[in-house]
Coordinates of C-alpha atoms and ligand atoms in Angstrom, one line a residue:
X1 CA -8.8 19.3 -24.2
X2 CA -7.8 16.0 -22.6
X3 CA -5.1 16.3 -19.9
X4 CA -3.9 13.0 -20.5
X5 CA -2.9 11.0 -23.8
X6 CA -1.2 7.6 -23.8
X7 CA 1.9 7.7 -25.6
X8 CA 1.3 4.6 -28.1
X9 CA 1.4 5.4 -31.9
X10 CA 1.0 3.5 -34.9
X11 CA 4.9 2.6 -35.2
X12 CA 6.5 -0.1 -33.9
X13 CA 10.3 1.3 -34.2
X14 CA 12.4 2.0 -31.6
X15 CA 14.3 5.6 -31.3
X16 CA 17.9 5.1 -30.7
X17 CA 18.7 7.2 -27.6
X18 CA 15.9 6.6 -25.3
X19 CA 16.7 6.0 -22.0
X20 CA 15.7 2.7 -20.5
X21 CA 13.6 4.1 -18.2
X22 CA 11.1 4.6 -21.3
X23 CA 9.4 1.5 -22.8
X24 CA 11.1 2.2 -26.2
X25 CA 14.9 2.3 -24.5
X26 CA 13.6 -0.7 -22.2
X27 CA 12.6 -3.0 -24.9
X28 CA 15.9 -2.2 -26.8
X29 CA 17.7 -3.5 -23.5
X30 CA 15.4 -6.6 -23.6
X31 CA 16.2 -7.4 -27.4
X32 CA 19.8 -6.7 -27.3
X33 CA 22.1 -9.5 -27.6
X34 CA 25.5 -9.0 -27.6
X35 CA 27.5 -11.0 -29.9
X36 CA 31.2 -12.4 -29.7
X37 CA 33.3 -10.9 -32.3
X38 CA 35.5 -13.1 -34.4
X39 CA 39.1 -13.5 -33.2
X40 CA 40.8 -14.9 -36.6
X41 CA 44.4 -16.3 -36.5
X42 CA 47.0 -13.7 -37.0
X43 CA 48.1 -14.6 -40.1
X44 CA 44.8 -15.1 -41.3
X45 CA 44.1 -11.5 -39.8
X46 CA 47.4 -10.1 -41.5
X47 CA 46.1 -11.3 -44.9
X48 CA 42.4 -8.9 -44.6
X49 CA 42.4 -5.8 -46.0
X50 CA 42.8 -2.7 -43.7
X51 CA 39.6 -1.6 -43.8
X52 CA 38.2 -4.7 -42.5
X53 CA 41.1 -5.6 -40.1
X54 CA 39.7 -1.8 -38.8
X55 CA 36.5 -3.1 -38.5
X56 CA 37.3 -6.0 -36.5
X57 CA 39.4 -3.9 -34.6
X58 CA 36.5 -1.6 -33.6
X59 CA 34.2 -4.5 -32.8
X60 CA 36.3 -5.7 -30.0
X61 CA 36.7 -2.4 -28.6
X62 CA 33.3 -2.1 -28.4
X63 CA 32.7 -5.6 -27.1
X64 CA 35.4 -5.3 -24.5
X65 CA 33.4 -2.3 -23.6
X66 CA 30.7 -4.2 -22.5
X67 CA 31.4 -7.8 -21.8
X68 CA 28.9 -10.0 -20.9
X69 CA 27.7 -10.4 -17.3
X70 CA 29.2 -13.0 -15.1
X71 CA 26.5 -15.0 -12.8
X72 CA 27.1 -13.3 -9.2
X73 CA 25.7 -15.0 -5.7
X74 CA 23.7 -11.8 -5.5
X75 CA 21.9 -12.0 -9.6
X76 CA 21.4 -15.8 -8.8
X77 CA 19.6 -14.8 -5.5
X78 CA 17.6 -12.4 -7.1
X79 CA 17.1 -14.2 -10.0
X80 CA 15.8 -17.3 -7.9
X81 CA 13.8 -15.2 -5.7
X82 CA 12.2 -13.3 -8.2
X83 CA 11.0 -16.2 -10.2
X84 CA 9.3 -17.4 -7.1
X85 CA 7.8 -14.3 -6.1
X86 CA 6.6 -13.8 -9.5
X87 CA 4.8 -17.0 -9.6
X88 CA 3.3 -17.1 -6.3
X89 CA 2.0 -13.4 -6.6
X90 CA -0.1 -14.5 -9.9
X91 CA -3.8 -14.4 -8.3
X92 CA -2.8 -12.5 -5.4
X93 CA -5.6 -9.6 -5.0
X94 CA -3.6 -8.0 -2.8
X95 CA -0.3 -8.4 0.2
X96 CA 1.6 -9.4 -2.8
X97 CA 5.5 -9.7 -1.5
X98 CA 8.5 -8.2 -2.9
X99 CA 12.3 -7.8 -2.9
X100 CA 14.4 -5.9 -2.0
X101 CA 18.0 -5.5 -3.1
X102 CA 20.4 -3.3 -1.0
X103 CA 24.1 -2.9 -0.2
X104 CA 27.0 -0.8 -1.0
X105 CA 27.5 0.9 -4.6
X106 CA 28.9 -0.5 -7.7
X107 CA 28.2 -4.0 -6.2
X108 CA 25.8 -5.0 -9.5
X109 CA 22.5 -3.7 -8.1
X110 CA 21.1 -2.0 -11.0
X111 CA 22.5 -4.9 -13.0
X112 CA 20.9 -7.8 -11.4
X113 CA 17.6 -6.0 -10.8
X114 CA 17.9 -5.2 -14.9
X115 CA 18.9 -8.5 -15.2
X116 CA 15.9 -10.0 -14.1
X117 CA 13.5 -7.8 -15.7
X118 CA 15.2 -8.7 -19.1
X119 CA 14.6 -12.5 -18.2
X120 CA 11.7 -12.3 -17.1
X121 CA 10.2 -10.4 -20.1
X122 CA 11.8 -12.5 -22.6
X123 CA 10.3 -15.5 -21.2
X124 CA 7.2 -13.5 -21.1
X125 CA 7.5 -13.0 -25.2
X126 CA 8.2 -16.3 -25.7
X127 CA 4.6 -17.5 -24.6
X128 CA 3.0 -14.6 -25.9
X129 CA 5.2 -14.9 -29.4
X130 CA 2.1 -13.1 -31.5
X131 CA 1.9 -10.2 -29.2
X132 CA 3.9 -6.5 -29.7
X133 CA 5.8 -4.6 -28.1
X134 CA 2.6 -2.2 -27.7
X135 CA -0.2 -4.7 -26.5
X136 CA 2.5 -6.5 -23.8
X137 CA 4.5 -4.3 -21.8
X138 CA 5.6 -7.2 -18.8
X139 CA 8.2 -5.0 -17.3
X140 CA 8.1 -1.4 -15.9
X141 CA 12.0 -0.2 -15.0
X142 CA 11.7 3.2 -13.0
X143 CA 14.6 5.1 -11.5
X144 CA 13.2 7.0 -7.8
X145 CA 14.8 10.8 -8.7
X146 CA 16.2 12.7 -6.0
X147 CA 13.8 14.9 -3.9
X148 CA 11.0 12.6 -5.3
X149 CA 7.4 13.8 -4.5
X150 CA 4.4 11.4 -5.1
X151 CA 4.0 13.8 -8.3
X152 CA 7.2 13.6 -9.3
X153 CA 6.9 9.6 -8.8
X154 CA 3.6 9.2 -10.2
X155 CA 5.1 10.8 -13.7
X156 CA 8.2 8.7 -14.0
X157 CA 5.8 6.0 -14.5
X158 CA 4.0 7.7 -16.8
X159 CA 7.0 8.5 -18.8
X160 CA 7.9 5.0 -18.9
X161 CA 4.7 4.3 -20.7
X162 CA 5.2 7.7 -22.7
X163 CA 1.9 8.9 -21.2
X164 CA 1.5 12.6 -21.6
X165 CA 0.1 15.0 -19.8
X166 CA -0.6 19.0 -19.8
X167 CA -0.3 21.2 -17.0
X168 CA -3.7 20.5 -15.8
X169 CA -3.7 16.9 -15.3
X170 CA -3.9 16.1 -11.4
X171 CA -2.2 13.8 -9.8
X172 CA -5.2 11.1 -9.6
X173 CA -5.4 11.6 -13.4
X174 CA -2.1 10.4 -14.2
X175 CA -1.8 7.6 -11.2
X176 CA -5.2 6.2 -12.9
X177 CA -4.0 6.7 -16.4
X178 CA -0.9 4.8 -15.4
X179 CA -2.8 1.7 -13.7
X180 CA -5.3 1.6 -16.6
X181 CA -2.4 1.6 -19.0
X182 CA -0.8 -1.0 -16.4
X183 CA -3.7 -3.6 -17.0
X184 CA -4.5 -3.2 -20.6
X185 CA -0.5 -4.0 -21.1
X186 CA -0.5 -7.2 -18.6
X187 CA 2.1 -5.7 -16.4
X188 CA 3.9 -8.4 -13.9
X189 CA 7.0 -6.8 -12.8
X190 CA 7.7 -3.2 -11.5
X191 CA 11.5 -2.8 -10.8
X192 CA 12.4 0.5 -8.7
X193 CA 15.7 1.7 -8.7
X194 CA 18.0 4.2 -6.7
X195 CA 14.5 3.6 -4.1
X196 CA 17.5 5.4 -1.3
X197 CA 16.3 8.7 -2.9
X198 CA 13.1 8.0 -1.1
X199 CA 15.1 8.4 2.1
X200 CA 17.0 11.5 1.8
X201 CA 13.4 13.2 0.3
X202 CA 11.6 15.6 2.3
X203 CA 8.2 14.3 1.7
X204 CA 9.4 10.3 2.2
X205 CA 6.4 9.7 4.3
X206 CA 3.8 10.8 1.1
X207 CA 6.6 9.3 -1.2
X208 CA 6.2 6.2 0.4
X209 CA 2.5 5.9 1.0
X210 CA 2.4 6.6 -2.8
X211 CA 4.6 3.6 -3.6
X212 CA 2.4 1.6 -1.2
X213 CA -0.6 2.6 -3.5
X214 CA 1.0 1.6 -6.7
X215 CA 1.9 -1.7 -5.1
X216 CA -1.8 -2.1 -4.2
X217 CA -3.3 -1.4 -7.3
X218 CA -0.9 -2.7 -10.0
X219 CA -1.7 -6.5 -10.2
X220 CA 2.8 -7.1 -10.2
X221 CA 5.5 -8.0 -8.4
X222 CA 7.5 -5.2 -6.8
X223 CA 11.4 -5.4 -6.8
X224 CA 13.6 -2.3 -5.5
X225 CA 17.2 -1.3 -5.5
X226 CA 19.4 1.0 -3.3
X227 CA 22.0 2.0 -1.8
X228 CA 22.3 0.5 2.1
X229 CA 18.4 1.0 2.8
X230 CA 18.1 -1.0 5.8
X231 CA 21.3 0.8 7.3
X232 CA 19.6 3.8 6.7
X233 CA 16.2 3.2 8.1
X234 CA 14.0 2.2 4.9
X235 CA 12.5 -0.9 7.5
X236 CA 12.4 2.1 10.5
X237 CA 8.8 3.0 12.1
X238 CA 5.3 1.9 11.5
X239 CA 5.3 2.4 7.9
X240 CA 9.0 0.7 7.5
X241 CA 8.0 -2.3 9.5
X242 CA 5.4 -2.7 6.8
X243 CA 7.6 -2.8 4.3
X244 CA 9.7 -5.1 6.1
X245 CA 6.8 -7.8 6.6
X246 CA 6.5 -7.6 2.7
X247 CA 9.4 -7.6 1.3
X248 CA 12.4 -10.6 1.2
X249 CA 15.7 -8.5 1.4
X250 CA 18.4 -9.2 -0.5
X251 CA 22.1 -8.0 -0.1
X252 CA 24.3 -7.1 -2.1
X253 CA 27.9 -7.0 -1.2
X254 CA 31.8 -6.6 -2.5
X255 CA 33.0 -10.2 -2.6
X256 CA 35.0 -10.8 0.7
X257 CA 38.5 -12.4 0.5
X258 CA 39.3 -13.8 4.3
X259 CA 38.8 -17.3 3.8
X260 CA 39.8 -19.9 1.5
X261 CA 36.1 -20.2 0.0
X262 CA 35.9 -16.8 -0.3
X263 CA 39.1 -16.4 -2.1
X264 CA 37.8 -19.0 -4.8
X265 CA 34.5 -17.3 -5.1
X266 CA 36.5 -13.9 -6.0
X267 CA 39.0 -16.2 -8.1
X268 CA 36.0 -18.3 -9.7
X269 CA 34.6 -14.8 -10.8
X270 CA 37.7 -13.1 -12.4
X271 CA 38.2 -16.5 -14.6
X272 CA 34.5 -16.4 -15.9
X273 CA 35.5 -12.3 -16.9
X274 CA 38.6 -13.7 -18.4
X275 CA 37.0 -16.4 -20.4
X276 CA 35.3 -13.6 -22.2
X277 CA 38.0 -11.7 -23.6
X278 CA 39.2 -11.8 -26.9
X279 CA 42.3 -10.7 -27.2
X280 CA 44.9 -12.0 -28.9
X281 CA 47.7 -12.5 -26.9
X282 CA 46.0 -13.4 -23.9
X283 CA 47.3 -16.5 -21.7
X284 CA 44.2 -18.3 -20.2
X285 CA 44.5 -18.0 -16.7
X286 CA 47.0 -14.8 -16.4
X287 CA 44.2 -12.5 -15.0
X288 CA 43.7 -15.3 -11.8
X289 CA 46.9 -14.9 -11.2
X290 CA 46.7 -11.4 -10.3
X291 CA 43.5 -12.3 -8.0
X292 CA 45.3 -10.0 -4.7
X293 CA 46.5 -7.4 -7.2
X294 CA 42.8 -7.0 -8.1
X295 CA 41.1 -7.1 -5.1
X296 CA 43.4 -4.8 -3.4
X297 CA 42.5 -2.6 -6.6
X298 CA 38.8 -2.7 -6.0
X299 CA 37.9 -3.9 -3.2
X300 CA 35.9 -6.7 -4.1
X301 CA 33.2 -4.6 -5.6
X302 CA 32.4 -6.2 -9.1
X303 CA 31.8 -2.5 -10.9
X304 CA 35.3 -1.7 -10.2
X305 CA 36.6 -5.1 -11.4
X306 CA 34.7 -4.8 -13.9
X307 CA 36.0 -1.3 -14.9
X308 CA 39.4 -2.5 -14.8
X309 CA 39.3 -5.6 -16.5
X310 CA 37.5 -3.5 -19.5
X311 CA 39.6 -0.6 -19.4
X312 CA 42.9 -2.4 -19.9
X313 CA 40.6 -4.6 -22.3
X314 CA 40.7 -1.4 -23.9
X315 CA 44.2 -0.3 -24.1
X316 CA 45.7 -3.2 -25.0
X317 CA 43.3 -3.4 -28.0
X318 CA 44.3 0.4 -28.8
X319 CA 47.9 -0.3 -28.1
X320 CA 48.4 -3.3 -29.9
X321 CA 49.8 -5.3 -27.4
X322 CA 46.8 -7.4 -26.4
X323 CA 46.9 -8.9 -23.2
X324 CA 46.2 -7.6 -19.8
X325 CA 49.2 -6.7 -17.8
X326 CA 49.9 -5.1 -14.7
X327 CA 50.8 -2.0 -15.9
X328 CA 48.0 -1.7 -18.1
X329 CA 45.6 -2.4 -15.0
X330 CA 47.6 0.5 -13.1
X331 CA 46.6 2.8 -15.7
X332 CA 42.9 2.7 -15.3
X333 CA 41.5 5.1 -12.8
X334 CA 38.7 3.9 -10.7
X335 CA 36.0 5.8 -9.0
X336 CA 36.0 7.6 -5.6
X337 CA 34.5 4.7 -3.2
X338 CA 37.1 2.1 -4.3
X339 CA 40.3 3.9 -4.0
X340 CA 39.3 6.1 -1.0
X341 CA 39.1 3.0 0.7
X342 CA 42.2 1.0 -1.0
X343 CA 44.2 1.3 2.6
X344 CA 41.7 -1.3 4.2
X345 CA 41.2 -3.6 1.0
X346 CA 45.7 -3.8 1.1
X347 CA 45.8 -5.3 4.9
X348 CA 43.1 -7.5 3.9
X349 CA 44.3 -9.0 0.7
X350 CA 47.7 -9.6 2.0
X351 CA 46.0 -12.0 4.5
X352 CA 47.9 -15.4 4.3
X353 CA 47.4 -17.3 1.8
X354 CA 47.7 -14.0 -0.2
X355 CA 50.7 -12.7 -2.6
Ligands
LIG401 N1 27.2 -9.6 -12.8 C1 28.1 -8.7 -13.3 N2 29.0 -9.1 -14.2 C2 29.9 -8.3 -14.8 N3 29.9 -7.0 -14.5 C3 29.0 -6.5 -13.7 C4 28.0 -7.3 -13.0 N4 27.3 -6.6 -12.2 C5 27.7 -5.3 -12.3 N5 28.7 -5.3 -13.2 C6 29.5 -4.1 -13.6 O1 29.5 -3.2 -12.5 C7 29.1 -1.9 -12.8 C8 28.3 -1.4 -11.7 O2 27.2 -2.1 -11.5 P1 25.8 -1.5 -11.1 O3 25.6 -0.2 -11.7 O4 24.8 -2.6 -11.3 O5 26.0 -1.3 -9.5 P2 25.0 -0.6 -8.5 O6 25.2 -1.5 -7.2 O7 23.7 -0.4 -9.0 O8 25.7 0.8 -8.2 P3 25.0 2.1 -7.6 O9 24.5 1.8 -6.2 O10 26.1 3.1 -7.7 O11 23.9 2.4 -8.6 C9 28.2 -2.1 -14.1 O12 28.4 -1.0 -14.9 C10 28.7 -3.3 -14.7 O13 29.7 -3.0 -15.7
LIG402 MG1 22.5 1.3 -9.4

């Protein structure tokens, strides 16, 4: 009986729920593209039958849902970066460098690193344009799970390729399945998210030697995400300083709003979000307006602005009124981390030059 068996059949179709931490899921991400729905003239609405006006309906909630991503300091960073690194690690045999992106949660983390996986593998397709899904596999996106082990490690990269394994299969037989599988598919990026849990694990010594191992043997550029590594001691000791003469760190913040500048940034980024609604009493420019109202809301970290700006997308799509108000916005909740600390975010958005 073989232990191992890589997880490539003769189809070519992608399931619709897999995660994408599984090449199938991944690739969906990759191809998706989301598209603007039609915002037709009221009349011209008022004249559809219901079943499409319900249709159109439905297609903006879903868009509002998930509106497209707005350029950030910290995706453009990585973005830049990682097209560097990318292109100076081809050839490398080995001390290839990395990135690192850390800082608070809900600041776009996951999103950026996603980001630049998607970009990168679509450019990746478009030179390879005869090439499947199956023979090029550019990108590998793995999540680090909590109380990782260099097993447990080891076999979310295998599951990314769908490798599987019995109960027998050591852990030498899946890290060389995986690297074989690696090559044959031309891998150039590995993107690690939620990397923190590596901290907080009991073997993060082994867990980390591990990742040092992949890094070694996969010919690919290495980017990680997490939650405020340095702050807690990823770049500590000998192995940390290691890391740290490797890897470019990158931070990723909530948007500040003591100066001037900074206030435009956090202005400039609300108006790109507001250029992609499409509702249809909107008023361009009445969601800048309410800059201090929003930043006292979430603190400056995009994934609650984001939340809001959705959310009342939402209702006022649902409620017929369609446009963003302040009592819309005061009706969607936000998570933990941005209202336990809404005291702080108040005194500093009523700084002058505020409301
Ligand atoms: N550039 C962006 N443009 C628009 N929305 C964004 C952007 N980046 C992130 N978001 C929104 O913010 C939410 C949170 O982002 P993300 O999950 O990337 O944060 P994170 O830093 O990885 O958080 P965590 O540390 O909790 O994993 C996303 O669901 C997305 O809706
Ligand atoms: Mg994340």
């Amino acid at each position: 009986m073989t232990a191992l068996t890589t997880g490539f059949d003769d189809t070519d179709d992608l399931a619709p729920d897999e995660p994408v931490t599984t090449k199938e899921g991944w690739r969906r991400f990759v191809e998706h593209q989301p598209v603007l729905p039609v915002l037709p003239p009221v009349d011209e609405l008022a004249a559809l039958p219901a079943r499409a006006r319900a249709e159109l309906v439905q297609a903006r909630r879903d868009y509002h849902s998930d509106l497209p991503l707005a350029h950030t300091p910290t995706m453009k960073t990585l973005l830049t970066t990682g097209r560097l690194l990318i292109q100076l690690n081809r050839g490398q045999i080995s001390a290839r460098r990395g990135m690192i992106l850390s800082g608070a949660s809900g600041t776009g983390k996951s999103t950026a690193l996603t980001q630049l996986g998607r970009i990168h593998e679509r450019s990746v397709r478009k030179r390879h344009p005869g090439q499947t899904g199956k023979q090029r596999i550019p990108v590998v996106y793995v999540t680090v799970p909590t109380d990782a082990t260099p097993k447990i490690l080891a076999v979310e990269f295998a599951r990314f390729y769908g490798i599987e394994f019995g109960s027998r299969a050591t852990m030498p037989d899946i890290v060389n399945t995986v690297c074989a599988v690696a090559a044959r598919t031309h891998l150039e990026l590995v993107l690690l998210d939620e990397i923190h849990n590596i901290l907080d694990t009991r073997a993060r010594a082994e867990v980390s030697d591990q990742l040092k191992y992949f890094a070694e043997r996969l010919p690919a550029t290495f980017a990680y995400a997490g939650i405020e590594v340095e702050e807690r001691g990823l770049f500590a000791g000998p192995r940390g300083r290691q890391i740290a003469g490797r890897f470019t760190l990158i931070n990723s913040a909530p948007f500040d709003y003591g100066t001037h500048e900074q206030r435009v940034a956090w202005r400039s980024l609300i108006a790109t979000l507001e250029q992609s609604l499409r509702l249809h009493q909107h008023q361009p420019g009445a969601l800048v307006a309410l800059a201090d109202y929003l930043y006292e809301r979430s603190g400056g970290a995009i994934g609650s602005l984001s939340q809001l700006i959705r959310g009342a997308a939402v209702l006022a799509i649902d409620e017929e009124t369609e446009q963003i108000t302040p009592d819309l916005l005061d009706l969607i909740p936000l998570d933990h981390a941005a209202t336990s600390t809404r005291p702080t975010r108040r005194r500093k958005a009523s700084k002058p030059g505020g409301r």
